[in-house]
Amino acid sequence: MGPVTPAADAPVLDVSGLAYAYPDGHQALFGVDLTVRRGERVALLGPNGAGKTTLVLHLNGILTAGAGTVRVGGLPVGKDTMAEIRRRVGIVFQDPDDQLFMPTVREDVAFGPANAGLRGAELEACVTRALERVGMAAHADRPPHHLSFGQRRRVAVATVLAMDPQILVLDEPSANLDPAARRELADILLSLDLTVLMVTHDLPYALELCPRSVILSDGVLAADGPTGELLADAELLGRHRLELPFGFDPSAARR
Ligand SMILES: Nc1ncnc2c1ncn2[C@@H]1O[C@H](COP(=O)(O)OP(=O)(O)O)[C@@H](O)[C@H]1O
Ligand SMILES: [Mg+2]
């Protein structure tokens, strides 16, 4: 075998045999395999407690695998690669208040790129571009805690976009958003030309935003396929405690 160089066509995300037990002994993941290729938008569906957030926390090394591997663009997640992995994987956490901690929106978005060495006009341009992509450039000088929840969620997305990640990972992005904010965020996500892994139990959101879905259930991947096909399988959804909103017809929706 030749030297191990990450192939140019390596998947953006390659999770293999990932298992994890929390320190209290509770096992949350039992051997998860998941490959996401460049440009894909994949929804990670599953009921509460399925292990979705636990999986997300492995993608940039916040948690480290009990067994198995996670590779990002061919690079394995590990102690030595952590800085580069965290640049490649942009995670938008469920609660924006876990992500925003500076006095102004501008400083929050500048934090990551400044840490990575950007300065002056280059840093300013990077911050402005990230805020423009989420429609928040006009709010750059406001304190994040003066913004609505939906606006804070968008700023959290901007903090991640500012790092120019290879994959954008969102944990329950539509949770706690009112219908207008939910729609605005969907339009923003659709406008981004990025590889996306979106954790959600909002099935219509998955259908609109993600051509492919996987179902995580009790710590194992139970299904992987076109979102429309998965959502049309009432028996599959029922088995994994996933519910479509009353009256929602997946075959009549956009995708
Ligand atoms: N810090 C923790 N310590 C022990 N068990 C945990 C911890 N966090 C989550 N769990 C358990 O791991 C399982 C998966 O949780 P989680 O990944 O948060 O699920 P999801 O995001 O799909 O709702 C659940 O049974 C949960 O109770
Ligand atoms: Mg969760």
JSON list of N, CA and C in Angstrom, two decimals, residues 164-229:
[
{"chain": "A", "resi": 164, "resn": "ASP", "atom": "N", "xyz": [-15.85, 29.06, 6.82]},
{"chain": "A", "resi": 164, "resn": "ASP", "atom": "CA", "xyz": [-15.82, 28.40, 5.52]},
{"chain": "A", "resi": 164, "resn": "ASP", "atom": "C", "xyz": [-15.69, 26.88, 5.66]},
{"chain": "A", "resi": 165, "resn": "PRO", "atom": "N", "xyz": [-16.64, 26.26, 6.37]},
{"chain": "A", "resi": 165, "resn": "PRO", "atom": "CA", "xyz": [-16.52, 24.82, 6.66]},
{"chain": "A", "resi": 165, "resn": "PRO", "atom": "C", "xyz": [-16.78, 23.95, 5.43]},
{"chain": "A", "resi": 166, "resn": "GLN", "atom": "N", "xyz": [-16.28, 22.72, 5.48]},
{"chain": "A", "resi": 166, "resn": "GLN", "atom": "CA", "xyz": [-16.58, 21.76, 4.41]},
{"chain": "A", "resi": 166, "resn": "GLN", "atom": "C", "xyz": [-17.97, 21.16, 4.59]},
{"chain": "A", "resi": 167, "resn": "ILE", "atom": "N", "xyz": [-18.44, 21.12, 5.85]},
{"chain": "A", "resi": 167, "resn": "ILE", "atom": "CA", "xyz": [-19.78, 20.61, 6.11]},
{"chain": "A", "resi": 167, "resn": "ILE", "atom": "C", "xyz": [-20.42, 21.43, 7.22]},
{"chain": "A", "resi": 168, "resn": "LEU", "atom": "N", "xyz": [-21.69, 21.76, 7.00]},
{"chain": "A", "resi": 168, "resn": "LEU", "atom": "CA", "xyz": [-22.48, 22.50, 7.97]},
{"chain": "A", "resi": 168, "resn": "LEU", "atom": "C", "xyz": [-23.39, 21.50, 8.66]},
{"chain": "A", "resi": 169, "resn": "VAL", "atom": "N", "xyz": [-23.27, 21.41, 9.99]},
{"chain": "A", "resi": 169, "resn": "VAL", "atom": "CA", "xyz": [-24.07, 20.47, 10.77]},
{"chain": "A", "resi": 169, "resn": "VAL", "atom": "C", "xyz": [-25.00, 21.29, 11.66]},
{"chain": "A", "resi": 170, "resn": "LEU", "atom": "N", "xyz": [-26.29, 21.04, 11.56]},
{"chain": "A", "resi": 170, "resn": "LEU", "atom": "CA", "xyz": [-27.26, 21.80, 12.35]},
{"chain": "A", "resi": 170, "resn": "LEU", "atom": "C", "xyz": [-28.04, 20.85, 13.24]},
{"chain": "A", "resi": 171, "resn": "ASP", "atom": "N", "xyz": [-28.08, 21.15, 14.54]},
{"chain": "A", "resi": 171, "resn": "ASP", "atom": "CA", "xyz": [-28.82, 20.30, 15.48]},
{"chain": "A", "resi": 171, "resn": "ASP", "atom": "C", "xyz": [-30.18, 20.95, 15.76]},
{"chain": "A", "resi": 172, "resn": "GLU", "atom": "N", "xyz": [-31.23, 20.36, 15.23]},
{"chain": "A", "resi": 172, "resn": "GLU", "atom": "CA", "xyz": [-32.61, 20.84, 15.42]},
{"chain": "A", "resi": 172, "resn": "GLU", "atom": "C", "xyz": [-32.75, 22.32, 15.05]},
{"chain": "A", "resi": 173, "resn": "PRO", "atom": "N", "xyz": [-32.41, 22.69, 13.80]},
{"chain": "A", "resi": 173, "resn": "PRO", "atom": "CA", "xyz": [-32.42, 24.12, 13.47]},
{"chain": "A", "resi": 173, "resn": "PRO", "atom": "C", "xyz": [-33.79, 24.78, 13.53]},
{"chain": "A", "resi": 174, "resn": "SER", "atom": "N", "xyz": [-34.87, 24.02, 13.36]},
{"chain": "A", "resi": 174, "resn": "SER", "atom": "CA", "xyz": [-36.19, 24.66, 13.34]},
{"chain": "A", "resi": 174, "resn": "SER", "atom": "C", "xyz": [-36.85, 24.66, 14.71]},
{"chain": "A", "resi": 175, "resn": "ALA", "atom": "N", "xyz": [-36.19, 24.05, 15.72]},
{"chain": "A", "resi": 175, "resn": "ALA", "atom": "CA", "xyz": [-36.80, 23.97, 17.06]},
{"chain": "A", "resi": 175, "resn": "ALA", "atom": "C", "xyz": [-36.96, 25.38, 17.63]},
{"chain": "A", "resi": 176, "resn": "ASN", "atom": "N", "xyz": [-38.11, 25.64, 18.22]},
{"chain": "A", "resi": 176, "resn": "ASN", "atom": "CA", "xyz": [-38.42, 26.91, 18.90]},
{"chain": "A", "resi": 176, "resn": "ASN", "atom": "C", "xyz": [-38.50, 28.11, 17.97]},
{"chain": "A", "resi": 177, "resn": "LEU", "atom": "N", "xyz": [-38.57, 27.89, 16.65]},
{"chain": "A", "resi": 177, "resn": "LEU", "atom": "CA", "xyz": [-38.75, 29.02, 15.75]},
{"chain": "A", "resi": 177, "resn": "LEU", "atom": "C", "xyz": [-40.24, 29.20, 15.44]},
{"chain": "A", "resi": 178, "resn": "ASP", "atom": "N", "xyz": [-40.69, 30.45, 15.35]},
{"chain": "A", "resi": 178, "resn": "ASP", "atom": "CA", "xyz": [-42.07, 30.66, 14.91]},
{"chain": "A", "resi": 178, "resn": "ASP", "atom": "C", "xyz": [-42.12, 30.42, 13.39]},
{"chain": "A", "resi": 179, "resn": "PRO", "atom": "N", "xyz": [-43.33, 30.29, 12.82]},
{"chain": "A", "resi": 179, "resn": "PRO", "atom": "CA", "xyz": [-43.41, 29.90, 11.40]},
{"chain": "A", "resi": 179, "resn": "PRO", "atom": "C", "xyz": [-42.64, 30.81, 10.46]},
{"chain": "A", "resi": 180, "resn": "ALA", "atom": "N", "xyz": [-42.65, 32.13, 10.70]},
{"chain": "A", "resi": 180, "resn": "ALA", "atom": "CA", "xyz": [-41.93, 33.04, 9.80]},
{"chain": "A", "resi": 180, "resn": "ALA", "atom": "C", "xyz": [-40.42, 32.83, 9.90]},
{"chain": "A", "resi": 181, "resn": "ALA", "atom": "N", "xyz": [-39.93, 32.68, 11.13]},
{"chain": "A", "resi": 181, "resn": "ALA", "atom": "CA", "xyz": [-38.49, 32.48, 11.32]},
{"chain": "A", "resi": 181, "resn": "ALA", "atom": "C", "xyz": [-38.05, 31.13, 10.75]},
{"chain": "A", "resi": 182, "resn": "ARG", "atom": "N", "xyz": [-38.95, 30.15, 10.88]},
{"chain": "A", "resi": 182, "resn": "ARG", "atom": "CA", "xyz": [-38.66, 28.82, 10.35]},
{"chain": "A", "resi": 182, "resn": "ARG", "atom": "C", "xyz": [-38.52, 28.89, 8.82]},
{"chain": "A", "resi": 183, "resn": "ARG", "atom": "N", "xyz": [-39.42, 29.63, 8.20]},
{"chain": "A", "resi": 183, "resn": "ARG", "atom": "CA", "xyz": [-39.39, 29.80, 6.74]},
{"chain": "A", "resi": 183, "resn": "ARG", "atom": "C", "xyz": [-38.13, 30.57, 6.30]},
{"chain": "A", "resi": 184, "resn": "GLU", "atom": "N", "xyz": [-37.80, 31.67, 7.03]},
{"chain": "A", "resi": 184, "resn": "GLU", "atom": "CA", "xyz": [-36.61, 32.46, 6.68]},
{"chain": "A", "resi": 184, "resn": "GLU", "atom": "C", "xyz": [-35.35, 31.60, 6.75]},
{"chain": "A", "resi": 185, "resn": "LEU", "atom": "N", "xyz": [-35.25, 30.78, 7.79]},
{"chain": "A", "resi": 185, "resn": "LEU", "atom": "CA", "xyz": [-34.06, 29.95, 7.93]},
{"chain": "A", "resi": 185, "resn": "LEU", "atom": "C", "xyz": [-33.99, 28.91, 6.80]},
{"chain": "A", "resi": 186, "resn": "ALA", "atom": "N", "xyz": [-35.15, 28.36, 6.43]},
{"chain": "A", "resi": 186, "resn": "ALA", "atom": "CA", "xyz": [-35.17, 27.39, 5.33]},
{"chain": "A", "resi": 186, "resn": "ALA", "atom": "C", "xyz": [-34.66, 28.04, 4.04]},
{"chain": "A", "resi": 187, "resn": "ASP", "atom": "N", "xyz": [-35.12, 29.27, 3.77]},
{"chain": "A", "resi": 187, "resn": "ASP", "atom": "CA", "xyz": [-34.68, 29.97, 2.55]},
{"chain": "A", "resi": 187, "resn": "ASP", "atom": "C", "xyz": [-33.17, 30.20, 2.58]},
{"chain": "A", "resi": 188, "resn": "ILE", "atom": "N", "xyz": [-32.65, 30.55, 3.76]},
{"chain": "A", "resi": 188, "resn": "ILE", "atom": "CA", "xyz": [-31.20, 30.78, 3.89]},
{"chain": "A", "resi": 188, "resn": "ILE", "atom": "C", "xyz": [-30.46, 29.47, 3.62]},
{"chain": "A", "resi": 189, "resn": "LEU", "atom": "N", "xyz": [-30.92, 28.39, 4.24]},
{"chain": "A", "resi": 189, "resn": "LEU", "atom": "CA", "xyz": [-30.21, 27.11, 4.09]},
{"chain": "A", "resi": 189, "resn": "LEU", "atom": "C", "xyz": [-30.26, 26.65, 2.63]},
{"chain": "A", "resi": 190, "resn": "LEU", "atom": "N", "xyz": [-31.40, 26.89, 1.96]},
{"chain": "A", "resi": 190, "resn": "LEU", "atom": "CA", "xyz": [-31.51, 26.50, 0.55]},
{"chain": "A", "resi": 190, "resn": "LEU", "atom": "C", "xyz": [-30.59, 27.32, -0.34]},
{"chain": "A", "resi": 191, "resn": "SER", "atom": "N", "xyz": [-30.29, 28.55, 0.09]},
{"chain": "A", "resi": 191, "resn": "SER", "atom": "CA", "xyz": [-29.46, 29.44, -0.73]},
{"chain": "A", "resi": 191, "resn": "SER", "atom": "C", "xyz": [-27.97, 29.13, -0.60]},
{"chain": "A", "resi": 192, "resn": "LEU", "atom": "N", "xyz": [-27.59, 28.35, 0.42]},
{"chain": "A", "resi": 192, "resn": "LEU", "atom": "CA", "xyz": [-26.17, 28.06, 0.65]},
{"chain": "A", "resi": 192, "resn": "LEU", "atom": "C", "xyz": [-25.72, 26.92, -0.24]},
{"chain": "A", "resi": 193, "resn": "ASP", "atom": "N", "xyz": [-24.58, 27.07, -0.85]},
{"chain": "A", "resi": 193, "resn": "ASP", "atom": "CA", "xyz": [-24.03, 26.01, -1.68]},
{"chain": "A", "resi": 193, "resn": "ASP", "atom": "C", "xyz": [-23.05, 25.21, -0.83]},
{"chain": "A", "resi": 194, "resn": "LEU", "atom": "N", "xyz": [-23.59, 24.36, 0.05]},
{"chain": "A", "resi": 194, "resn": "LEU", "atom": "CA", "xyz": [-22.77, 23.72, 1.07]},
{"chain": "A", "resi": 194, "resn": "LEU", "atom": "C", "xyz": [-23.27, 22.30, 1.32]},
{"chain": "A", "resi": 195, "resn": "THR", "atom": "N", "xyz": [-22.38, 21.46, 1.78]},
{"chain": "A", "resi": 195, "resn": "THR", "atom": "CA", "xyz": [-22.76, 20.13, 2.24]},
{"chain": "A", "resi": 195, "resn": "THR", "atom": "C", "xyz": [-23.39, 20.30, 3.63]},
{"chain": "A", "resi": 196, "resn": "VAL", "atom": "N", "xyz": [-24.56, 19.68, 3.82]},
{"chain": "A", "resi": 196, "resn": "VAL", "atom": "CA", "xyz": [-25.30, 19.91, 5.06]},
{"chain": "A", "resi": 196, "resn": "VAL", "atom": "C", "xyz": [-25.74, 18.58, 5.67]},
{"chain": "A", "resi": 197, "resn": "LEU", "atom": "N", "xyz": [-25.54, 18.47, 6.99]},
{"chain": "A", "resi": 197, "resn": "LEU", "atom": "CA", "xyz": [-26.16, 17.39, 7.77]},
{"chain": "A", "resi": 197, "resn": "LEU", "atom": "C", "xyz": [-27.05, 18.06, 8.79]},
{"chain": "A", "resi": 198, "resn": "MET", "atom": "N", "xyz": [-28.36, 17.81, 8.70]},
{"chain": "A", "resi": 198, "resn": "MET", "atom": "CA", "xyz": [-29.32, 18.51, 9.53]},
{"chain": "A", "resi": 198, "resn": "MET", "atom": "C", "xyz": [-30.06, 17.53, 10.43]},
{"chain": "A", "resi": 199, "resn": "VAL", "atom": "N", "xyz": [-29.85, 17.66, 11.74]},
{"chain": "A", "resi": 199, "resn": "VAL", "atom": "CA", "xyz": [-30.57, 16.84, 12.70]},
{"chain": "A", "resi": 199, "resn": "VAL", "atom": "C", "xyz": [-31.94, 17.45, 12.93]},
{"chain": "A", "resi": 200, "resn": "THR", "atom": "N", "xyz": [-32.98, 16.65, 12.81]},
{"chain": "A", "resi": 200, "resn": "THR", "atom": "CA", "xyz": [-34.31, 17.22, 13.05]},
{"chain": "A", "resi": 200, "resn": "THR", "atom": "C", "xyz": [-35.33, 16.13, 13.32]},
{"chain": "A", "resi": 201, "resn": "HIS", "atom": "N", "xyz": [-36.40, 16.50, 14.04]},
{"chain": "A", "resi": 201, "resn": "HIS", "atom": "CA", "xyz": [-37.58, 15.64, 13.96]},
{"chain": "A", "resi": 201, "resn": "HIS", "atom": "C", "xyz": [-38.74, 16.39, 13.31]},
{"chain": "A", "resi": 202, "resn": "ASP", "atom": "N", "xyz": [-38.40, 17.50, 12.65]},
{"chain": "A", "resi": 202, "resn": "ASP", "atom": "CA", "xyz": [-39.37, 18.27, 11.86]},
{"chain": "A", "resi": 202, "resn": "ASP", "atom": "C", "xyz": [-39.35, 17.68, 10.45]},
{"chain": "A", "resi": 203, "resn": "LEU", "atom": "N", "xyz": [-40.27, 16.73, 10.22]},
{"chain": "A", "resi": 203, "resn": "LEU", "atom": "CA", "xyz": [-40.20, 15.96, 8.98]},
{"chain": "A", "resi": 203, "resn": "LEU", "atom": "C", "xyz": [-40.47, 16.80, 7.72]},
{"chain": "A", "resi": 204, "resn": "PRO", "atom": "N", "xyz": [-41.44, 17.73, 7.76]},
{"chain": "A", "resi": 204, "resn": "PRO", "atom": "CA", "xyz": [-41.60, 18.58, 6.57]},
{"chain": "A", "resi": 204, "resn": "PRO", "atom": "C", "xyz": [-40.36, 19.41, 6.27]},
{"chain": "A", "resi": 205, "resn": "TYR", "atom": "N", "xyz": [-39.66, 19.84, 7.31]},
{"chain": "A", "resi": 205, "resn": "TYR", "atom": "CA", "xyz": [-38.42, 20.60, 7.11]},
{"chain": "A", "resi": 205, "resn": "TYR", "atom": "C", "xyz": [-37.37, 19.73, 6.42]},
{"chain": "A", "resi": 206, "resn": "ALA", "atom": "N", "xyz": [-37.26, 18.50, 6.88]},
{"chain": "A", "resi": 206, "resn": "ALA", "atom": "CA", "xyz": [-36.33, 17.55, 6.24]},
{"chain": "A", "resi": 206, "resn": "ALA", "atom": "C", "xyz": [-36.68, 17.36, 4.78]},
{"chain": "A", "resi": 207, "resn": "LEU", "atom": "N", "xyz": [-37.97, 17.23, 4.50]},
{"chain": "A", "resi": 207, "resn": "LEU", "atom": "CA", "xyz": [-38.41, 16.97, 3.13]},
{"chain": "A", "resi": 207, "resn": "LEU", "atom": "C", "xyz": [-38.10, 18.16, 2.22]},
{"chain": "A", "resi": 208, "resn": "GLU", "atom": "N", "xyz": [-38.29, 19.36, 2.75]},
{"chain": "A", "resi": 208, "resn": "GLU", "atom": "CA", "xyz": [-38.05, 20.54, 1.93]},
{"chain": "A", "resi": 208, "resn": "GLU", "atom": "C", "xyz": [-36.56, 20.78, 1.68]},
{"chain": "A", "resi": 209, "resn": "LEU", "atom": "N", "xyz": [-35.74, 20.50, 2.70]},
{"chain": "A", "resi": 209, "resn": "LEU", "atom": "CA", "xyz": [-34.34, 20.92, 2.64]},
{"chain": "A", "resi": 209, "resn": "LEU", "atom": "C", "xyz": [-33.37, 19.82, 2.23]},
{"chain": "A", "resi": 210, "resn": "CYS", "atom": "N", "xyz": [-33.75, 18.58, 2.47]},
{"chain": "A", "resi": 210, "resn": "CYS", "atom": "CA", "xyz": [-32.77, 17.50, 2.32]},
{"chain": "A", "resi": 210, "resn": "CYS", "atom": "C", "xyz": [-33.29, 16.41, 1.39]},
{"chain": "A", "resi": 211, "resn": "PRO", "atom": "N", "xyz": [-32.69, 16.22, 0.23]},
{"chain": "A", "resi": 211, "resn": "PRO", "atom": "CA", "xyz": [-33.10, 15.15, -0.68]},
{"chain": "A", "resi": 211, "resn": "PRO", "atom": "C", "xyz": [-32.92, 13.76, -0.07]},
{"chain": "A", "resi": 212, "resn": "ARG", "atom": "N", "xyz": [-31.97, 13.61, 0.86]},
{"chain": "A", "resi": 212, "resn": "ARG", "atom": "CA", "xyz": [-31.70, 12.31, 1.46]},
{"chain": "A", "resi": 212, "resn": "ARG", "atom": "C", "xyz": [-31.88, 12.39, 2.98]},
{"chain": "A", "resi": 213, "resn": "SER", "atom": "N", "xyz": [-32.41, 11.32, 3.55]},
{"chain": "A", "resi": 213, "resn": "SER", "atom": "CA", "xyz": [-32.52, 11.25, 5.00]},
{"chain": "A", "resi": 213, "resn": "SER", "atom": "C", "xyz": [-32.02, 9.92, 5.51]},
{"chain": "A", "resi": 214, "resn": "VAL", "atom": "N", "xyz": [-31.54, 9.95, 6.76]},
{"chain": "A", "resi": 214, "resn": "VAL", "atom": "CA", "xyz": [-31.23, 8.72, 7.47]},
{"chain": "A", "resi": 214, "resn": "VAL", "atom": "C", "xyz": [-32.00, 8.75, 8.79]},
{"chain": "A", "resi": 215, "resn": "ILE", "atom": "N", "xyz": [-32.38, 7.58, 9.28]},
{"chain": "A", "resi": 215, "resn": "ILE", "atom": "CA", "xyz": [-33.08, 7.50, 10.56]},
{"chain": "A", "resi": 215, "resn": "ILE", "atom": "C", "xyz": [-32.16, 6.85, 11.57]},
{"chain": "A", "resi": 216, "resn": "LEU", "atom": "N", "xyz": [-31.92, 7.56, 12.66]},
{"chain": "A", "resi": 216, "resn": "LEU", "atom": "CA", "xyz": [-31.16, 7.00, 13.78]},
{"chain": "A", "resi": 216, "resn": "LEU", "atom": "C", "xyz": [-32.16, 6.61, 14.85]},
{"chain": "A", "resi": 217, "resn": "SER", "atom": "N", "xyz": [-32.05, 5.38, 15.30]},
{"chain": "A", "resi": 217, "resn": "SER", "atom": "CA", "xyz": [-33.02, 4.89, 16.27]},
{"chain": "A", "resi": 217, "resn": "SER", "atom": "C", "xyz": [-32.30, 3.99, 17.26]},
{"chain": "A", "resi": 218, "resn": "ASP", "atom": "N", "xyz": [-32.42, 4.29, 18.54]},
{"chain": "A", "resi": 218, "resn": "ASP", "atom": "CA", "xyz": [-31.73, 3.51, 19.58]},
{"chain": "A", "resi": 218, "resn": "ASP", "atom": "C", "xyz": [-30.26, 3.31, 19.26]},
{"chain": "A", "resi": 219, "resn": "GLY", "atom": "N", "xyz": [-29.63, 4.35, 18.73]},
{"chain": "A", "resi": 219, "resn": "GLY", "atom": "CA", "xyz": [-28.18, 4.30, 18.54]},
{"chain": "A", "resi": 219, "resn": "GLY", "atom": "C", "xyz": [-27.69, 3.55, 17.32]},
{"chain": "A", "resi": 220, "resn": "VAL", "atom": "N", "xyz": [-28.63, 3.15, 16.43]},
{"chain": "A", "resi": 220, "resn": "VAL", "atom": "CA", "xyz": [-28.20, 2.54, 15.16]},
{"chain": "A", "resi": 220, "resn": "VAL", "atom": "C", "xyz": [-28.94, 3.19, 14.00]},
{"chain": "A", "resi": 221, "resn": "LEU", "atom": "N", "xyz": [-28.32, 3.19, 12.81]},
{"chain": "A", "resi": 221, "resn": "LEU", "atom": "CA", "xyz": [-28.99, 3.73, 11.64]},
{"chain": "A", "resi": 221, "resn": "LEU", "atom": "C", "xyz": [-29.98, 2.69, 11.13]},
{"chain": "A", "resi": 222, "resn": "ALA", "atom": "N", "xyz": [-31.25, 3.10, 11.09]},
{"chain": "A", "resi": 222, "resn": "ALA", "atom": "CA", "xyz": [-32.31, 2.16, 10.76]},
{"chain": "A", "resi": 222, "resn": "ALA", "atom": "C", "xyz": [-32.79, 2.31, 9.33]},
{"chain": "A", "resi": 223, "resn": "ALA", "atom": "N", "xyz": [-32.46, 3.42, 8.67]},
{"chain": "A", "resi": 223, "resn": "ALA", "atom": "CA", "xyz": [-32.90, 3.63, 7.29]},
{"chain": "A", "resi": 223, "resn": "ALA", "atom": "C", "xyz": [-32.05, 4.71, 6.66]},
{"chain": "A", "resi": 224, "resn": "ASP", "atom": "N", "xyz": [-31.94, 4.67, 5.34]},
{"chain": "A", "resi": 224, "resn": "ASP", "atom": "CA", "xyz": [-31.14, 5.64, 4.58]},
{"chain": "A", "resi": 224, "resn": "ASP", "atom": "C", "xyz": [-31.72, 5.66, 3.17]},
{"chain": "A", "resi": 225, "resn": "GLY", "atom": "N", "xyz": [-32.25, 6.80, 2.75]},
{"chain": "A", "resi": 225, "resn": "GLY", "atom": "CA", "xyz": [-32.84, 6.84, 1.41]},
{"chain": "A", "resi": 225, "resn": "GLY", "atom": "C", "xyz": [-33.37, 8.21, 1.08]},
{"chain": "A", "resi": 226, "resn": "PRO", "atom": "N", "xyz": [-33.99, 8.33, -0.11]},
{"chain": "A", "resi": 226, "resn": "PRO", "atom": "CA", "xyz": [-34.60, 9.60, -0.48]},
{"chain": "A", "resi": 226, "resn": "PRO", "atom": "C", "xyz": [-35.66, 10.00, 0.55]},
{"chain": "A", "resi": 227, "resn": "THR", "atom": "N", "xyz": [-35.63, 11.27, 0.97]},
{"chain": "A", "resi": 227, "resn": "THR", "atom": "CA", "xyz": [-36.51, 11.71, 2.06]},
{"chain": "A", "resi": 227, "resn": "THR", "atom": "C", "xyz": [-37.98, 11.42, 1.74]},
{"chain": "A", "resi": 228, "resn": "GLY", "atom": "N", "xyz": [-38.39, 11.70, 0.51]},
{"chain": "A", "resi": 228, "resn": "GLY", "atom": "CA", "xyz": [-39.78, 11.48, 0.14]},
{"chain": "A", "resi": 228, "resn": "GLY", "atom": "C", "xyz": [-40.21, 10.03, 0.31]},
{"chain": "A", "resi": 229, "resn": "GLU", "atom": "N", "xyz": [-39.30, 9.11, -0.01]},
{"chain": "A", "resi": 229, "resn": "GLU", "atom": "CA", "xyz": [-39.63, 7.68, 0.12]},
{"chain": "A", "resi": 229, "resn": "GLU", "atom": "C", "xyz": [-39.74, 7.28, 1.59]}
]
